[in-house]
CSV table of C-alpha atoms in Angstrom, one decimal:
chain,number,residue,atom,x,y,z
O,11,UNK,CA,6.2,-45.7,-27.0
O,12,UNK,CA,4.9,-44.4,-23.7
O,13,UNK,CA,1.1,-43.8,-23.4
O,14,UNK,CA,0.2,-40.0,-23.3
O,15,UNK,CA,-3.0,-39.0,-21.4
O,16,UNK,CA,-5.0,-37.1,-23.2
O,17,UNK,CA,-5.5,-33.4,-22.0
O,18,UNK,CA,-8.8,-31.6,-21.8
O,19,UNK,CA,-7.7,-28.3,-23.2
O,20,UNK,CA,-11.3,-26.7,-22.8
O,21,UNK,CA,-11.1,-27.2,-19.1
O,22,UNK,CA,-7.7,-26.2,-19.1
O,23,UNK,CA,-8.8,-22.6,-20.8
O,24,UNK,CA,-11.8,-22.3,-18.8
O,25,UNK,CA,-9.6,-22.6,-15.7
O,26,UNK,CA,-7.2,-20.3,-16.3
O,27,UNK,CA,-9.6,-17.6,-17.9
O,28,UNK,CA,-11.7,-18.0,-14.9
O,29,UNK,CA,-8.2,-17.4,-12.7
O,30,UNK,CA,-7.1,-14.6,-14.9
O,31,UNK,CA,-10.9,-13.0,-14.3
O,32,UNK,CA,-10.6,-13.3,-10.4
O,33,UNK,CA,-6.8,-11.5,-10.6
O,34,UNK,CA,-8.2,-8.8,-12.5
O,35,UNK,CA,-11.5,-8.1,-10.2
O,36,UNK,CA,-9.1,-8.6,-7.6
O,37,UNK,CA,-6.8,-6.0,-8.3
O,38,UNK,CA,-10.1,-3.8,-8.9
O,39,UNK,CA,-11.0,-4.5,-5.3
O,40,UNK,CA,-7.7,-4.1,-4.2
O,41,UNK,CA,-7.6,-0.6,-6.1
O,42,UNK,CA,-11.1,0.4,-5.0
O,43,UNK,CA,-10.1,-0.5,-1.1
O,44,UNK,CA,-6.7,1.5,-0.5
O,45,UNK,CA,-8.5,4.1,-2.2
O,46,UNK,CA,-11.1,4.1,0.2
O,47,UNK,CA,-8.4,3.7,3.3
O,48,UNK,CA,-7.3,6.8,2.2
O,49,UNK,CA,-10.4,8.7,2.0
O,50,UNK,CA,-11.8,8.8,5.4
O,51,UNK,CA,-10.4,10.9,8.3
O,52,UNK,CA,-8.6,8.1,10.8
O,53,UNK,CA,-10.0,10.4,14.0
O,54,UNK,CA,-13.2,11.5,13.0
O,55,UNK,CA,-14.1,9.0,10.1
O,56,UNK,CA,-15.1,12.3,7.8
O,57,UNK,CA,-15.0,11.3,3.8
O,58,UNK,CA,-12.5,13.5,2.1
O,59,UNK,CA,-14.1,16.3,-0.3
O,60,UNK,CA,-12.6,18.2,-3.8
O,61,UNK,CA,-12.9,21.3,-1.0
O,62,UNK,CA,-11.2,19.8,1.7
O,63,UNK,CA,-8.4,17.0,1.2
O,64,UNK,CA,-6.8,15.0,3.8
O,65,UNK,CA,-3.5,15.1,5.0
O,66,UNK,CA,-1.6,11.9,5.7
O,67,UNK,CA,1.0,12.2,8.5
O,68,UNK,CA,4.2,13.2,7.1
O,69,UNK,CA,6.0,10.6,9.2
O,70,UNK,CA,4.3,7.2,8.7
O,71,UNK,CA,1.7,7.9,6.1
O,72,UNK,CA,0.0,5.3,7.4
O,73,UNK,CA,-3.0,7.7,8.9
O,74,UNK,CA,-5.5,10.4,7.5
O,75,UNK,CA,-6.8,13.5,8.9
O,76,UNK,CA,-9.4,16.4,8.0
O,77,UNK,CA,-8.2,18.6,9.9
O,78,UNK,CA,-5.2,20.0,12.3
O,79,UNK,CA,-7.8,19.5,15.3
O,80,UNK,CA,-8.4,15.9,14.4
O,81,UNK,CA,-4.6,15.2,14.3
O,82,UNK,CA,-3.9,16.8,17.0
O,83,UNK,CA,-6.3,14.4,19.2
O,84,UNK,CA,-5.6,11.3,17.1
O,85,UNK,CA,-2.2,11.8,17.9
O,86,UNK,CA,-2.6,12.1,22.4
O,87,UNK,CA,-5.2,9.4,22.2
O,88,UNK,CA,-2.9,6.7,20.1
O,89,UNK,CA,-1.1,8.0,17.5
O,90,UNK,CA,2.3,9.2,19.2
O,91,UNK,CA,2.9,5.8,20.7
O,92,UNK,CA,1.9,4.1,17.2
O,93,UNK,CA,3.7,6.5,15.1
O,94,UNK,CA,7.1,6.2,16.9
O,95,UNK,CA,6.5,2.3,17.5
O,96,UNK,CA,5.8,1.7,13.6
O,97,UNK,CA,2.3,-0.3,14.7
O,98,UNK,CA,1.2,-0.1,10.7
O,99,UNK,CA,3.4,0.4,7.4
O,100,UNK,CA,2.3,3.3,5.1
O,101,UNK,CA,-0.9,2.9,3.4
O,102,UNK,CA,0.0,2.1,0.0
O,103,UNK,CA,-1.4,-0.7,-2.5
O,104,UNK,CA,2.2,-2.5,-3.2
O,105,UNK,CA,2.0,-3.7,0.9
O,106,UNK,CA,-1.2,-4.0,2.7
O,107,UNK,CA,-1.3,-5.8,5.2
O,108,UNK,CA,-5.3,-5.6,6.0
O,109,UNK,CA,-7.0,-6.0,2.7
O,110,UNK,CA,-8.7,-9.3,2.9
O,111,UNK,CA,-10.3,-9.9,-1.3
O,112,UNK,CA,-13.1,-11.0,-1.4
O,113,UNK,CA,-13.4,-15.6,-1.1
O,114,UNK,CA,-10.4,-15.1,0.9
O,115,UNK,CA,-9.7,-15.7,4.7
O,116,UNK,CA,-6.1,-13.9,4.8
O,117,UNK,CA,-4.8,-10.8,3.9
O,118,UNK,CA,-2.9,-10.7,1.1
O,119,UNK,CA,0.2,-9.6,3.0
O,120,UNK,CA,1.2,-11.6,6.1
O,121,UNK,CA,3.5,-9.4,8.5
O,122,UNK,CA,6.3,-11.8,9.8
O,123,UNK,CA,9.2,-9.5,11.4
O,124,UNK,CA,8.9,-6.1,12.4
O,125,UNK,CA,12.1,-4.6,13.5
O,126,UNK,CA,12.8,-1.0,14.3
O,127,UNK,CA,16.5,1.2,15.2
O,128,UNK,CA,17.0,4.8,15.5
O,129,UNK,CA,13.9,5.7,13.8
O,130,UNK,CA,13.9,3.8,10.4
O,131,UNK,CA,11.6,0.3,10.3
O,132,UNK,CA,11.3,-2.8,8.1
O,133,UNK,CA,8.6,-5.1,7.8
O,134,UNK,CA,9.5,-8.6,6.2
O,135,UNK,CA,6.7,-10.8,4.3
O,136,UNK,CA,6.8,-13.3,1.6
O,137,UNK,CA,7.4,-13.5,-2.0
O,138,UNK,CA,8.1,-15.8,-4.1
O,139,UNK,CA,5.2,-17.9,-5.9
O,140,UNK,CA,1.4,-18.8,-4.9
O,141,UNK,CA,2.4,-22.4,-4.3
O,142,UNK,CA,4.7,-21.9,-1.7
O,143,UNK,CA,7.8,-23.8,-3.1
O,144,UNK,CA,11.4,-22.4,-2.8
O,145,UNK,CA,12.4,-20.5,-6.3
O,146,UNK,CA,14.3,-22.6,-9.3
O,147,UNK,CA,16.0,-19.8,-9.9
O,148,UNK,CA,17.8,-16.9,-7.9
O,149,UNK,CA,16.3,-13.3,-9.7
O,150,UNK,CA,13.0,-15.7,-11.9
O,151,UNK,CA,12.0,-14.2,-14.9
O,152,UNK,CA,14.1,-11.2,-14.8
O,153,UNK,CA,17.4,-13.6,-15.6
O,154,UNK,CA,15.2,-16.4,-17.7
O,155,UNK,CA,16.2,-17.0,-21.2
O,156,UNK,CA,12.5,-16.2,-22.7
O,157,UNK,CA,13.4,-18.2,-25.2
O,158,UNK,CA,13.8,-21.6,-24.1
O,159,UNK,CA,10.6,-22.8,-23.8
O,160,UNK,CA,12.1,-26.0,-21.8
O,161,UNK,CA,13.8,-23.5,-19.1
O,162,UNK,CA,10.1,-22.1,-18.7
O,163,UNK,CA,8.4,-25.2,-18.1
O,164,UNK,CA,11.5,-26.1,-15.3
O,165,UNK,CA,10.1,-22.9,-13.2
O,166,UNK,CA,6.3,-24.5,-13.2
O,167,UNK,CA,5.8,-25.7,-10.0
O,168,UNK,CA,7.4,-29.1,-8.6
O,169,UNK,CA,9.3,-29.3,-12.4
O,170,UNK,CA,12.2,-29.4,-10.1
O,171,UNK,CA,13.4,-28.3,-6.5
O,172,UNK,CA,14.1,-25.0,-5.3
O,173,UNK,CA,16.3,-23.7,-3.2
O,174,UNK,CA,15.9,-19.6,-2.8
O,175,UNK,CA,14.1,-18.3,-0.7
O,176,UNK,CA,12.3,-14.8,-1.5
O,177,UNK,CA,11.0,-11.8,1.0
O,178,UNK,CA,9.6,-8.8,0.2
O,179,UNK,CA,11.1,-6.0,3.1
O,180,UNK,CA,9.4,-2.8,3.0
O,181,UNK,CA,11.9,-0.2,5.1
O,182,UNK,CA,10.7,3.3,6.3
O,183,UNK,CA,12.7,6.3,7.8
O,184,UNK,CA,10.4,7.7,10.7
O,185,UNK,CA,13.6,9.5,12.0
O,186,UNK,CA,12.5,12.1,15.0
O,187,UNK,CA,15.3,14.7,13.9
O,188,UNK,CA,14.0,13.8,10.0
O,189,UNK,CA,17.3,12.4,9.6
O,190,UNK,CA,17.9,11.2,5.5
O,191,UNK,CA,19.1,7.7,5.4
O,192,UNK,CA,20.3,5.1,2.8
O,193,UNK,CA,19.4,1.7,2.9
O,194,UNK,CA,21.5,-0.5,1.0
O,195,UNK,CA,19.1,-3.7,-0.6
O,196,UNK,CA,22.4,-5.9,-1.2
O,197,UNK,CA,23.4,-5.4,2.1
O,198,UNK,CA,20.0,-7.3,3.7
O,199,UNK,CA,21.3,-10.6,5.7
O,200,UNK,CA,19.1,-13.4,6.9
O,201,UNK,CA,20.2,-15.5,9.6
O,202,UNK,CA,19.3,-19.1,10.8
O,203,UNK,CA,18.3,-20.0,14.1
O,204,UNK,CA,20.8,-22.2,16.0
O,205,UNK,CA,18.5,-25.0,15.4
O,206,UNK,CA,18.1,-24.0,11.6
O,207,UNK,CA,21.8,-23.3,10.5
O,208,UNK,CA,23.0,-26.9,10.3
O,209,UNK,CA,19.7,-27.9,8.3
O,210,UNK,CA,20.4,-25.0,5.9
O,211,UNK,CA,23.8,-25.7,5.6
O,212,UNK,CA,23.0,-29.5,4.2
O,213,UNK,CA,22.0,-27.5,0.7
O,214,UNK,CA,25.6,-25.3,0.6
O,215,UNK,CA,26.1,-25.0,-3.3
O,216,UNK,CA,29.9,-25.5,-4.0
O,217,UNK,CA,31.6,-22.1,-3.8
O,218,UNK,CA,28.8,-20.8,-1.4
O,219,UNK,CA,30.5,-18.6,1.0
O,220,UNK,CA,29.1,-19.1,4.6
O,221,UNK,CA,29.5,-16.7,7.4
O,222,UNK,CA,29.3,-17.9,11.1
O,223,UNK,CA,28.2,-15.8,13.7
O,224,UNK,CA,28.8,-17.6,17.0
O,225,UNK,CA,26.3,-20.5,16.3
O,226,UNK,CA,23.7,-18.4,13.6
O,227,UNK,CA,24.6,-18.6,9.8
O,228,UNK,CA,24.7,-15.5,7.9
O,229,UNK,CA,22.4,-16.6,4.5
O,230,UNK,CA,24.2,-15.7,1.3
O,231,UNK,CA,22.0,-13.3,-0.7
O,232,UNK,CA,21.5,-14.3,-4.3
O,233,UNK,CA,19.4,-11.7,-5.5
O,234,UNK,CA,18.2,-8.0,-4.6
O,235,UNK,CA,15.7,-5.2,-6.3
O,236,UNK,CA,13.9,-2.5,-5.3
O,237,UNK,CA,10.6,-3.0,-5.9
O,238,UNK,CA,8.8,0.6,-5.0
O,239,UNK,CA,9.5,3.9,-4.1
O,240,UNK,CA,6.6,5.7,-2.0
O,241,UNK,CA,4.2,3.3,-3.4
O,242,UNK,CA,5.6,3.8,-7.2
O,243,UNK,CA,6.7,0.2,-8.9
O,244,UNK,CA,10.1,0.3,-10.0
O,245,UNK,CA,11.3,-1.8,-13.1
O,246,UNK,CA,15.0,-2.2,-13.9
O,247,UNK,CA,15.6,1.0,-16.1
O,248,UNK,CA,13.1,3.1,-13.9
O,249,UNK,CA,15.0,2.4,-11.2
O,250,UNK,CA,18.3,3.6,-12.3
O,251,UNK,CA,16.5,6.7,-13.2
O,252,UNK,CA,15.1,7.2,-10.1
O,253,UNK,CA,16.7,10.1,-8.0
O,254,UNK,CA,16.4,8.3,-4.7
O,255,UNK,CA,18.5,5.4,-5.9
O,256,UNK,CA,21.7,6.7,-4.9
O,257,UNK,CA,23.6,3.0,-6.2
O,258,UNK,CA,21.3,0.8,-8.6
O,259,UNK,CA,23.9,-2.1,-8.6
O,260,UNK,CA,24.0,-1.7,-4.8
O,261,UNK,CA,19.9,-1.4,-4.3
O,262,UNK,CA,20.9,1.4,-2.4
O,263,UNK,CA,17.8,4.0,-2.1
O,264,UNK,CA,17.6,7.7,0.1
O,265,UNK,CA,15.0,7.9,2.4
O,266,UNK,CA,14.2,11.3,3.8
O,267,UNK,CA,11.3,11.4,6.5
O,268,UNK,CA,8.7,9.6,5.8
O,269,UNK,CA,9.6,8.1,2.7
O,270,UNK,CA,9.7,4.3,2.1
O,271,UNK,CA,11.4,1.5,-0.4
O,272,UNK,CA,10.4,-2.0,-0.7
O,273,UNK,CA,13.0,-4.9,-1.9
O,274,UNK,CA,12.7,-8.4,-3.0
O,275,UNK,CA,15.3,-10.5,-1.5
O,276,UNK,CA,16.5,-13.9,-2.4
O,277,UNK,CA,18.4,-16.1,0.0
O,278,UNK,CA,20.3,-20.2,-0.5
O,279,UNK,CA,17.8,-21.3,1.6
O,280,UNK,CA,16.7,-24.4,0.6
O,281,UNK,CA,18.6,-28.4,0.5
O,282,UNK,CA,17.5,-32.0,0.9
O,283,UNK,CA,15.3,-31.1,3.6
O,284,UNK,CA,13.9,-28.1,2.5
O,285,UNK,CA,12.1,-27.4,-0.7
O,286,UNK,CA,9.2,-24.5,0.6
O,287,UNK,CA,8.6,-21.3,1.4
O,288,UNK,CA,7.4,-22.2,5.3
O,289,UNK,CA,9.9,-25.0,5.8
O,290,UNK,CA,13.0,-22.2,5.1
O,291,UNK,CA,11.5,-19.2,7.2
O,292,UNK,CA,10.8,-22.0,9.9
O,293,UNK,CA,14.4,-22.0,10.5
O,294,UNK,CA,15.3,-18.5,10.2
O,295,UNK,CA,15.7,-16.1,13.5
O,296,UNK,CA,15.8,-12.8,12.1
O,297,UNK,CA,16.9,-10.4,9.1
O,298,UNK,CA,18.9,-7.4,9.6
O,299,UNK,CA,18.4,-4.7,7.2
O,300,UNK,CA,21.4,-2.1,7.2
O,301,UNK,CA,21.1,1.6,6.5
O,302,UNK,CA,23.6,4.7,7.0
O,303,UNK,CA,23.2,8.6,7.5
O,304,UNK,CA,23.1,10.3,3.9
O,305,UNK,CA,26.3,12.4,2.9
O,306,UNK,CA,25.7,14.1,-0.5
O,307,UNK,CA,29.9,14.7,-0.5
O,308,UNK,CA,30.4,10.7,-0.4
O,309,UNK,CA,31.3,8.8,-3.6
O,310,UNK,CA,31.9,5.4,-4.6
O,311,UNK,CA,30.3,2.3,-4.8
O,312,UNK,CA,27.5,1.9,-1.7
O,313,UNK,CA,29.0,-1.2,-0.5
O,314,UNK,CA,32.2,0.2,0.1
O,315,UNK,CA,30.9,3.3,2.2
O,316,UNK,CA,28.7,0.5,3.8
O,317,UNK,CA,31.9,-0.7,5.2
O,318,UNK,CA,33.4,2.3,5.5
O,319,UNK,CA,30.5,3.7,8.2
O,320,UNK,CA,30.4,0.0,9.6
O,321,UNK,CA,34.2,1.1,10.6
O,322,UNK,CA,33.1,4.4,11.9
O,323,UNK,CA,29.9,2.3,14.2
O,324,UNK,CA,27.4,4.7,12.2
O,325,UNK,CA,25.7,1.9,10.5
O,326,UNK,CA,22.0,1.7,11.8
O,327,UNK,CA,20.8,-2.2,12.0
O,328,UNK,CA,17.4,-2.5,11.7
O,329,UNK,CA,17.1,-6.0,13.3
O,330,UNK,CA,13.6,-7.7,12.2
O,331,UNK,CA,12.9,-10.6,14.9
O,332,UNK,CA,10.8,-13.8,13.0
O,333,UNK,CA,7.3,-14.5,14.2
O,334,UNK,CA,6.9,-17.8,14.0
O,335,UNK,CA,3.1,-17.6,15.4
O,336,UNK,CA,2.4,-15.5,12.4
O,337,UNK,CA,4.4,-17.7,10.1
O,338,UNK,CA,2.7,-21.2,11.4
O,339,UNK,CA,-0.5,-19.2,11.2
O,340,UNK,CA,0.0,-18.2,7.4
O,341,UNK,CA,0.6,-21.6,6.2
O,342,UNK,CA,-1.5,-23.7,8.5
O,343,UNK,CA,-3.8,-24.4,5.7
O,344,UNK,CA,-1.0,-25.7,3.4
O,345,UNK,CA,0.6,-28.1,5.9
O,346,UNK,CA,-2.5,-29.3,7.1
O,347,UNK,CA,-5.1,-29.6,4.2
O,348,UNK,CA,-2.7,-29.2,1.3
O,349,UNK,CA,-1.6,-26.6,-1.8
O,350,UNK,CA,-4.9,-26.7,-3.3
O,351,UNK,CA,-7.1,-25.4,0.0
O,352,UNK,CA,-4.1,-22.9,0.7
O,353,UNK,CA,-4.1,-21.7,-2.4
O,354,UNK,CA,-8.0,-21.5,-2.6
O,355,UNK,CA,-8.2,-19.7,1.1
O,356,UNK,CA,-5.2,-17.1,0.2
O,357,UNK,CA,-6.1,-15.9,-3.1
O,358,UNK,CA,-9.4,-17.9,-4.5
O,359,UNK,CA,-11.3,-20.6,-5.8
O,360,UNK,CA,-10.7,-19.6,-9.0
O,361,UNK,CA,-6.7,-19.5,-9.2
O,362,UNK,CA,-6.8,-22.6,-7.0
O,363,UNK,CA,-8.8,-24.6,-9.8
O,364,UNK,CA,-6.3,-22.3,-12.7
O,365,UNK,CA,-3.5,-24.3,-10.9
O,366,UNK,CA,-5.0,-27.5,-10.5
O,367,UNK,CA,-5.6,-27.8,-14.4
O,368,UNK,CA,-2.4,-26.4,-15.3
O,369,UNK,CA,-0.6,-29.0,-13.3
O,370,UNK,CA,-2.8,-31.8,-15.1
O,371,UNK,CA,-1.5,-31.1,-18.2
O,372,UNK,CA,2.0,-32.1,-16.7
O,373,UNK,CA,0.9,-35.2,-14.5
O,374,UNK,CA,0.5,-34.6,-11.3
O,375,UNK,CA,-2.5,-33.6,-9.0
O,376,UNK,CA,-2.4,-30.0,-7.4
O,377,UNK,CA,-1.1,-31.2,-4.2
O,378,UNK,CA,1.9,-32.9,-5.4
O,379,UNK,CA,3.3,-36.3,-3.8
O,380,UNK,CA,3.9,-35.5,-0.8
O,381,UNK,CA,6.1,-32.3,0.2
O,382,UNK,CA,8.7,-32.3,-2.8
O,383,UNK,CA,6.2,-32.7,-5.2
O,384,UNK,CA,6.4,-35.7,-8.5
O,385,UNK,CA,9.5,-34.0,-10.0
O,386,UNK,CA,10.7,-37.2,-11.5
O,387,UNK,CA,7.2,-38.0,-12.6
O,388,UNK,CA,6.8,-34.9,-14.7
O,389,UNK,CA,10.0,-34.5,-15.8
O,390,UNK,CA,9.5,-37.6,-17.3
O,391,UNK,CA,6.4,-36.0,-18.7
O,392,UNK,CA,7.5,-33.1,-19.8
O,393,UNK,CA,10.3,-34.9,-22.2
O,394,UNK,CA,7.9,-37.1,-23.4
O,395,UNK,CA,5.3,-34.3,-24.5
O,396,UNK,CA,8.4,-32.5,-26.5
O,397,UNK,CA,9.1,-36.1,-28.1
O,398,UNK,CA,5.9,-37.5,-29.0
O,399,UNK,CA,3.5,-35.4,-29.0
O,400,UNK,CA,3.2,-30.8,-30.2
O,401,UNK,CA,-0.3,-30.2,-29.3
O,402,UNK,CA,0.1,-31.1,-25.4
O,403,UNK,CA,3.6,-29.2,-25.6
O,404,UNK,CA,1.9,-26.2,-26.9
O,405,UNK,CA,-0.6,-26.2,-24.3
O,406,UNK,CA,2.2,-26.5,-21.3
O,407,UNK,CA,3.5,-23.5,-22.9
O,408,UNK,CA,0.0,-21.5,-22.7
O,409,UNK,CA,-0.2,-22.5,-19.5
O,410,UNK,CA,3.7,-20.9,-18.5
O,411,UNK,CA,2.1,-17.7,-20.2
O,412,UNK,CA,-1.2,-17.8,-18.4
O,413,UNK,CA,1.2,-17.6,-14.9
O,414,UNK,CA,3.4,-15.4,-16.0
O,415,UNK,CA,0.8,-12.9,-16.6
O,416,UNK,CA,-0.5,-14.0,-13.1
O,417,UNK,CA,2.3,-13.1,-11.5
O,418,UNK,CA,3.0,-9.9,-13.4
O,419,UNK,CA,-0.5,-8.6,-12.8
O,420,UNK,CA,0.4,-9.1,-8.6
O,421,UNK,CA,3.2,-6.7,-8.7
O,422,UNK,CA,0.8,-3.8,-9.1
């Protein structure tokens, strides 16, 4: 019988509880700063009063004022040329992209595309989990079988090795003639660079279709959702209630002036080669997000009139251009000290040391071996916990709930 290292389940709980703590205070601070954002007057810095409520520009929501005088200078000194050029996203709590919490030396969401086209803009960041690593599986929880406790412990990190690749893409309609569009979330393409395609190609899945464009792959989409509507989270059923979402099944949303959607994205990314999030936007060039003029007479399936404009040429591309700067920049800490000090300087000591215990229990160290991580190792170790021994079984399952609830409590 195969010796089984004893685990320290006190440590283990006084991890996680101390991670689960810094979440919660961190989605206080979180709370307590885009509050604040939206309080003061972005000209004159005046607090808003019960008497006298700001008014957020009704094309990028991303500014306050006090008063029609105040906008009215904000915009000749700055705001016409930031407004129009979509410098910021709208100030909501789902996507900000300056609140830095507190033990942290990022913000909590990187910018790393910006593209804009006849008036509408998206802005791509990550998703996906704290530890970097490309998804297990295309959609995550939403599509996990909650009751295999063995499929759970697969999605822990480096249990085995991803492949999909997930972005968050918060699109906006800023349309001078307040033009309503429709952006269609299935329709989002990410394509490698020329350098990237052939790497990304080495991980093709058998039946994956692959579409060339002159020396750029197209990435097959595995997985779309709308997110948030005008800062409102959307689950499943809400969002096939919501008005704006013309085509659930198509993640196609309306967006009149002003208004803005944010999608998760998953994309094949991943192969031999590549097994995290930084290594797979390292080789992408750009994602193009597509979006077509609203006609309340049209019917059908989204897609379809998707391709029905595209033959018309009224499809508006919103082409988002990869910074790599920003992307090298973002994960500098992981490629050159490791998962534990990127975790640590990105969202806290605390959830740093929560992962470091949780991964004990199956193992390994929090850095892995190497880039792929010990996936043989703890596979090894997960079968021989479910053979030999309950207790330590047990605890691997607390420690899938205690990041599940991690995760959930980021989406808000």
């Amino acid at each position: 019988m195969s010796y089984i290292p004893q685990v320290d389940t006190d440590a283990m709980m006084a991890s996680a509880n101390a991670g689960m703590a810094q979440i919660r205070a961190g989605l206080d601070e979180k709370r307590a700063l885009t509050k604040e954002a939206k309080l003061s007057c972005d000209h004159c810095k005046k607090h808003e009063t019960s008497v006298s409520p700001l008014q957020a520009c009704s094309r990028c929501r991303s500014v306050r004022y006090c008063s029609r005088g105040c906008q009215l200078a904000h915009y000749k000194m700055t705001h016409k040329e930031d407004c129009a050029n979509f410098a910021s996203p709208p100030l909501c709590r789902a996507f900000n992209t300056t609140i830095c919490l507190s033990g942290c030396s990022y913000p909590e969401t990187p910018i790393f595309a910006l593209g804009v086209s006849q008036g509408m803009g998206a802005w791509v960041s990550k998703a996906g989990s704290i530890h970097c690593r490309l998804a297990t599986l295309p959609g995550g929880r939403k599509n996990l079988d909650r009751n295999d406790p063995l499929t759970m412990l697969m999605m822990t990190p480096g249990m085995a090795r991803g492949k999909y690749l997930s972005l968050r893409v918060l699109v906006q309609n800023r349309s001078p003639k307040a033009k309503p569009m429709v952006v269609i979330g299935t329709g989002i393409v990410a394509f490698a660079s020329a350098k990237g395609t052939p790497i990304i190609l080495e991980g093709k899945e058998p039946g994956e279709p692959s579409t060339m464009f002159g020396p750029l792959l197209g990435l097959a989409q595995v997985d779309a959702q709308i997110t948030y509507f005008n800062g409102k989270s959307l689950e499943k059923k809400e969002a096939k209630s919501c008005p704006a979402v013309k085509d659930a099944a198509a993640c196609a949303v309306l967006l009149n002036v002003g208004e803005h959607a944010i999608f998760n994205v998953e994309f094949r990314a991943g192969g031999p080669r590549i097994t995290h999030d930084f290594q797979a936007l390292e080789l992408l060039q750009h994602v193009v997000v597509p979006c077509i003029p609203y006609d309340h007479k049209a019917s059908g399936p989204y897609l379809e009139l998707l391709m029905q404009a595209a033959d018309r040429n009224e499809v508006c591309e919103v082409r988002a251009v990869l910074d790599q700067v920003a992307v090298d920049a973002w994960y500098k800490d992981y490629k050159t000290k490791g998962e534990s000090a990127y975790i640590s300087g990105h969202y806290g000591e605390a959830r740093a040391r929560m992962m470091g215990e949780g991964n004990k229990v199956l193992g390994g160290d929090a850095e892995g071996d190497g880039e792929y991580g010990r996936y043989e190792y703890k596979l090894k170790r997960v079968q021989q916990l479910r053979q030999y021994s309950l207790h330590p079984f047990l605890v691997c399952l607390r420690m899938v709930q205690f990041s599940a609830a991690r995760d959930s409590l980021r989406t808000f």
